[in-house]
Each structure stands twice: as structure tokens, then as C-alpha cells.
Short mmCIF file of C-alpha atoms in Angstrom, two decimals:
data_model
loop_
_atom_site.label_atom_id
_atom_site.label_comp_id
_atom_site.label_asym_id
_atom_site.label_seq_id
_atom_site.Cartn_x
_atom_site.Cartn_y
_atom_site.Cartn_z
CA MET E 260 71.61 -85.19 131.06
CA ALA E 261 69.41 -85.99 134.05
CA ASP E 262 67.54 -83.11 135.67
CA LEU E 263 69.28 -81.51 138.61
CA GLN E 264 67.71 -81.22 142.08
CA ILE E 265 67.78 -77.76 143.67
CA THR E 266 67.12 -77.21 147.38
CA ILE E 267 65.64 -73.81 148.31
CA LYS E 268 64.14 -72.17 151.40
CA ASP E 269 60.84 -70.29 151.37
CA ALA E 270 59.83 -67.20 153.35
CA THR E 271 59.17 -69.30 156.45
CA ASN E 272 62.63 -70.86 156.18
CA SER E 273 61.17 -74.24 155.22
CA THR E 274 63.25 -76.40 152.83
CA LYS E 275 61.74 -77.17 149.42
CA ASN E 276 63.14 -79.45 146.73
CA LEU E 277 62.85 -78.47 143.06
CA LEU E 278 64.09 -80.15 139.91
CA ALA E 279 65.78 -78.12 137.15
CA ARG E 280 65.42 -79.04 133.47
CA ASP E 281 68.08 -77.93 130.99
CA ASN E 282 66.32 -76.24 128.07
CA GLY E 283 69.41 -76.61 125.82
CA ASP E 284 69.66 -72.88 125.24
CA ALA E 285 71.70 -71.93 128.29
CA THR E 286 68.47 -71.65 130.39
CA ILE E 287 66.87 -74.01 132.91
CA THR E 288 63.24 -74.48 134.04
CA PRO E 289 62.63 -75.38 137.71
CA TYR E 290 59.60 -77.55 138.56
CA HIS E 291 58.18 -79.19 141.64
CA ALA E 292 59.77 -82.45 142.70
CA GLU E 293 57.07 -85.06 143.25
CA ASP E 294 56.61 -86.21 146.85
CA SER E 295 55.86 -89.94 146.91
CA ALA E 296 53.63 -89.74 150.03
CA GLN E 297 51.57 -86.91 148.56
CA ARG E 298 51.28 -88.77 145.27
CA THR E 299 50.00 -91.90 147.04
CA ALA E 300 47.38 -89.91 149.00
CA LEU E 301 46.21 -88.08 145.89
CA LEU E 302 45.86 -91.27 143.89
CA ALA E 303 43.85 -92.85 146.74
CA ALA E 304 41.45 -89.89 146.79
CA LEU E 305 41.05 -89.99 143.02
CA ALA E 306 40.41 -93.71 143.16
CA THR E 307 37.52 -93.14 145.56
CA LEU E 308 35.97 -90.58 143.21
CA SER E 309 36.56 -92.78 140.17
CA THR E 310 33.75 -95.22 140.99
CA ALA E 311 30.37 -94.58 139.38
CA SER E 312 28.42 -94.93 142.66
CA ASN E 313 30.53 -92.30 144.44
CA GLN E 314 30.27 -89.93 141.51
CA THR E 315 26.49 -90.38 141.49
CA ALA E 316 26.28 -89.72 145.24
CA THR E 317 28.43 -86.60 144.95
CA LYS E 318 26.35 -85.33 142.04
CA SER E 319 23.14 -85.94 144.01
CA VAL E 320 24.39 -83.87 146.95
CA LEU E 321 25.47 -81.03 144.66
CA ASP E 322 22.17 -81.14 142.78
CA THR E 323 20.20 -80.96 146.04
CA LEU E 324 22.17 -78.00 147.30
CA THR E 325 21.80 -76.20 144.00
CA ALA E 326 18.06 -76.88 143.87
CA LYS E 327 17.49 -75.65 147.42
CA VAL E 328 19.22 -72.35 146.77
CA ALA E 329 17.93 -71.86 143.24
CA THR E 330 14.18 -71.57 143.90
CA ALA E 331 12.56 -68.22 144.64
CA THR E 332 10.39 -69.80 147.36
CA ASN E 333 13.38 -71.08 149.32
CA GLN E 334 15.19 -67.79 148.93
CA THR E 335 12.12 -65.95 150.22
CA THR E 336 11.88 -68.36 153.17
CA ALA E 337 15.54 -67.83 154.03
CA ASN E 338 15.09 -64.07 153.81
CA GLY E 339 12.09 -64.38 156.13
CA PHE E 340 14.12 -66.28 158.71
CA LEU E 341 16.85 -63.67 158.60
CA GLY E 342 14.24 -60.91 158.91
CA ASP E 343 12.71 -62.58 161.97
CA ILE E 344 16.13 -62.84 163.61
CA LYS E 345 16.84 -59.18 162.86
CA THR E 346 13.47 -58.13 164.31
CA ALA E 347 13.99 -60.22 167.45
CA LEU E 348 17.41 -58.74 168.05
CA SER E 349 16.30 -55.14 167.50
CA GLY E 350 12.91 -55.34 169.23
CA THR E 351 11.69 -55.82 172.81
CA LEU E 352 13.00 -58.94 174.52
CA THR E 353 10.36 -60.89 176.44
CA VAL E 354 11.76 -62.89 179.35
CA THR E 355 9.68 -65.59 181.02
CA GLY E 356 12.26 -66.62 183.60
CA PRO E 357 13.68 -64.77 186.65
CA LEU E 358 14.46 -61.06 186.30
CA THR E 359 18.00 -60.10 185.43
CA ALA E 360 19.97 -57.01 186.37
CA ALA E 361 19.65 -55.76 182.78
CA GLN E 362 15.85 -55.67 183.07
CA LEU E 363 16.06 -53.47 186.17
CA THR E 364 18.13 -50.70 184.59
CA THR E 365 16.82 -47.15 184.21
CA ALA E 366 16.56 -47.63 180.44
CA ALA E 367 14.45 -50.76 180.82
CA LEU E 368 12.01 -49.01 183.14
CA ALA E 369 11.86 -45.78 181.12
CA THR E 370 9.32 -46.87 178.49
CA SER E 371 5.61 -46.24 179.07
CA ALA E 372 4.77 -49.85 178.21
CA ASN E 373 7.10 -51.21 180.87
CA GLN E 374 5.80 -48.68 183.41
CA THR E 375 2.21 -49.74 182.67
CA THR E 376 3.15 -53.39 183.18
CA ALA E 377 4.86 -52.53 186.46
CA ASN E 378 1.85 -50.53 187.67
CA THR E 379 -0.48 -53.43 186.90
CA SER E 380 1.75 -55.83 188.82
CA LEU E 381 1.96 -53.51 191.82
CA ALA E 382 -1.82 -53.06 191.80
CA THR E 383 -2.26 -56.83 191.87
CA ILE E 384 0.14 -57.15 194.79
CA ALA E 385 -1.63 -54.35 196.65
CA THR E 386 -4.99 -56.09 196.23
CA ASN E 387 -3.34 -59.35 197.49
CA THR E 388 -4.26 -62.90 196.61
CA THR E 389 -7.52 -62.89 198.59
CA GLY E 390 -8.93 -60.04 196.52
CA GLY E 391 -9.32 -57.63 199.44
CA SER E 392 -9.10 -53.88 198.85
CA THR E 393 -5.94 -51.95 199.63
CA ALA E 394 -7.72 -49.97 202.36
CA ALA E 395 -9.01 -53.16 203.97
CA ARG E 396 -5.56 -54.69 203.98
CA GLN E 397 -4.11 -51.55 205.55
CA ASP E 398 -6.74 -51.64 208.28
CA GLU E 399 -5.90 -55.26 209.02
CA ALA E 400 -2.20 -54.44 209.18
CA LYS E 401 -2.86 -51.59 211.60
CA ALA E 402 -4.95 -53.91 213.76
CA GLU E 403 -2.09 -56.40 213.91
CA LEU E 404 0.37 -53.70 214.97
CA ARG E 405 -1.77 -51.99 217.61
CA ALA E 406 -1.29 -52.44 221.35
CA VAL E 407 -3.17 -55.19 223.22
CA GLN E 408 -6.69 -53.87 223.96
CA GLY E 409 -7.73 -56.54 226.45
CA VAL E 410 -7.45 -60.16 227.52
CA GLU E 411 -9.71 -63.18 228.04
CA ALA E 412 -8.72 -65.88 230.51
CA ILE E 413 -8.17 -69.35 229.07
CA THR E 414 -9.28 -72.34 231.08
CA VAL E 415 -7.00 -75.32 230.42
CA GLY E 416 -8.91 -78.08 228.61
CA THR E 417 -11.86 -75.86 227.66
CA ASP E 418 -12.45 -74.51 224.16
CA GLY E 419 -12.69 -70.76 223.75
CA THR E 420 -12.85 -68.20 220.95
CA PRO E 421 -9.51 -67.80 219.16
CA ARG E 422 -8.20 -64.24 219.46
CA ARG E 423 -5.18 -62.23 218.26
CA GLY E 424 -2.54 -63.80 220.47
CA LEU E 425 -1.60 -65.82 223.56
CA LEU E 426 -0.38 -64.29 226.83
CA ILE E 427 1.40 -66.62 229.28
CA VAL E 428 2.57 -65.85 232.82
CA CYS E 429 4.80 -68.80 233.73
CA ALA E 430 5.91 -69.71 237.25
CA GLY E 431 7.47 -73.07 236.35
CA ALA E 432 9.17 -73.66 233.01
CA GLY E 433 7.94 -76.46 230.77
CA ASP E 434 5.93 -77.27 227.65
CA VAL E 435 2.53 -75.91 226.65
CA ARG E 436 0.32 -77.86 224.23
CA ILE E 437 -2.13 -75.65 222.35
CA LYS E 438 -4.90 -76.15 219.76
CA LEU E 439 -5.15 -73.36 217.21
CA ALA E 440 -8.14 -71.86 215.39
CA ASP E 441 -7.91 -74.47 212.60
CA ASP E 442 -7.77 -77.31 215.20
CA SER E 443 -4.10 -78.06 214.48
CA GLN E 444 -1.96 -78.63 217.57
CA ILE E 445 1.56 -77.64 218.59
CA THR E 446 3.71 -77.96 221.70
CA ILE E 447 5.83 -74.93 222.62
CA PRO E 448 8.50 -74.58 225.34
CA VAL E 449 7.86 -71.76 227.83
CA ALA E 450 10.35 -70.12 230.20
CA VAL E 451 9.60 -68.55 233.58
CA GLY E 452 8.20 -65.04 233.16
CA LEU E 453 5.90 -63.28 230.71
CA SER E 454 5.49 -64.55 227.14
CA MET E 455 3.22 -63.06 224.46
CA LEU E 456 2.93 -65.19 221.33
CA PRO E 457 1.12 -64.60 217.99
CA PHE E 458 -1.11 -67.69 218.24
CA ALA E 459 -4.90 -67.65 217.82
CA VAL E 460 -5.53 -70.28 220.48
CA LYS E 461 -8.76 -72.25 220.84
CA THR E 462 -7.61 -74.48 223.72
CA VAL E 463 -4.67 -75.06 226.05
CA ILE E 464 -4.56 -78.85 226.17
CA ALA E 465 -3.89 -80.37 229.60
CA SER E 466 -2.22 -83.47 228.15
CA GLY E 467 1.26 -82.41 227.08
CA THR E 468 1.29 -79.20 229.14
CA THR E 469 3.95 -79.45 231.84
CA ALA E 470 4.57 -75.76 232.55
CA THR E 471 3.03 -74.12 235.61
CA ALA E 472 1.36 -71.07 234.15
CA SER E 473 -1.75 -68.97 233.59
CA PHE E 474 -3.07 -68.24 230.11
CA TRP E 475 -5.01 -65.46 228.39
CA SER E 476 -6.07 -64.66 224.82
CA THR E 477 -5.15 -61.12 223.80
CA LEU E 478 -7.65 -58.77 222.12
#
């Protein structure tokens, strides 16, 4: 008698086909019914592995992997890499790019090493890029903020000594062309009235000056 086909459903409610073989003793043995598509795919895969060249290539890859893992030197190297990663993750993170919010937290600033670094940076800023002392820089700042102590009249077209600033009393609005302490030139618009500008002026240049005004350097 031909084997019977039995259709069952698994736990996911998917249909499976089984064949049942009569054992001749009032019992049957179910077995998997071969799927033709699966059989074709399996045979194709086995055919690929059946060639000597493919078997040799597969063996070579397996041998290489085994050899790499098997030596004490490579195992020690791998352990070293893992140790370095662990140390990096648990140690102090050095950032060379812009500061992040995490670096400005109370915890980040709490260590003596970070405080020392911050103090050094602040000291450098206080000294400034020209190397002047903090006291000297403070004196210069005070001088810049103080009230005008005096004035020197500027004759248009005649060089003078550059001072702290430029005082203009303008009767007719227009442009004023000035030469600064470094001999660079700039034209500025001036309105009627009093103007006090932070320019260290060497000369008020006649050519390019259209405003009707009087000029002084402030001390």
C-alpha cells in the first residue's frame, strides 16, 4: 500500500505535509514529505561544494581562521586590543575639537588636573597674545575708558601725531577721508553735530572730504 499523506498545522497555524508509512503492526510512522523546490536548491548547493577547487578554497579559509585564533601571540594581541579599549572607555577622554556641554559639567571641572589646566589657560589669556603683564593690560584698559583729557586741533591735509580718538564738530553733513596711524585710509559719513570716533588719526585728507567741519584729536 502506498504511503498516506497527512496534512497538519504547527503552532503558528502553518500547514505542513507529512507522509505516513504503515509498519504492518497496526502502527504508522510519519516522516517529512520532500519539497521539490527545497530539494533542487539543496542539490545545487551540494554541487557547488562537490568540486575539488571549492573544497580546497573552503578548507584554506577555515585553516586560516583556525591558525589566527590558535596562536598564543595572536590571542595576546587580541587581549591587548580589548584592554586598550577598556582603558580608553574607563579613563579620561581627551577632546581636541570644540568643547561640548558634557565637558563643562560640575563633575568635569571637579578634578584637580582639570582645574590646573583651566588655570593655565586663564593665565595665558590674562597675559594676552602680546605677552604684556596683567597689570599693564589693566592700565591700558583703564586709559581707554577714561574721560577725554584734552584735544589737539587737526589741520586738514597736514600730518599730525595719532592720538586716542577723533572729535568732529560738523556744520554741513558729508564725508570725511582720514589716514590712520598705520597709513591706511577710510572715508566715513558725518552728520551735523558732534561726533567722537575711536580713530587714531594722522591726517584728515582734503581730497574726499566733503563735510564742513572742524577736527581735533582727543587725548
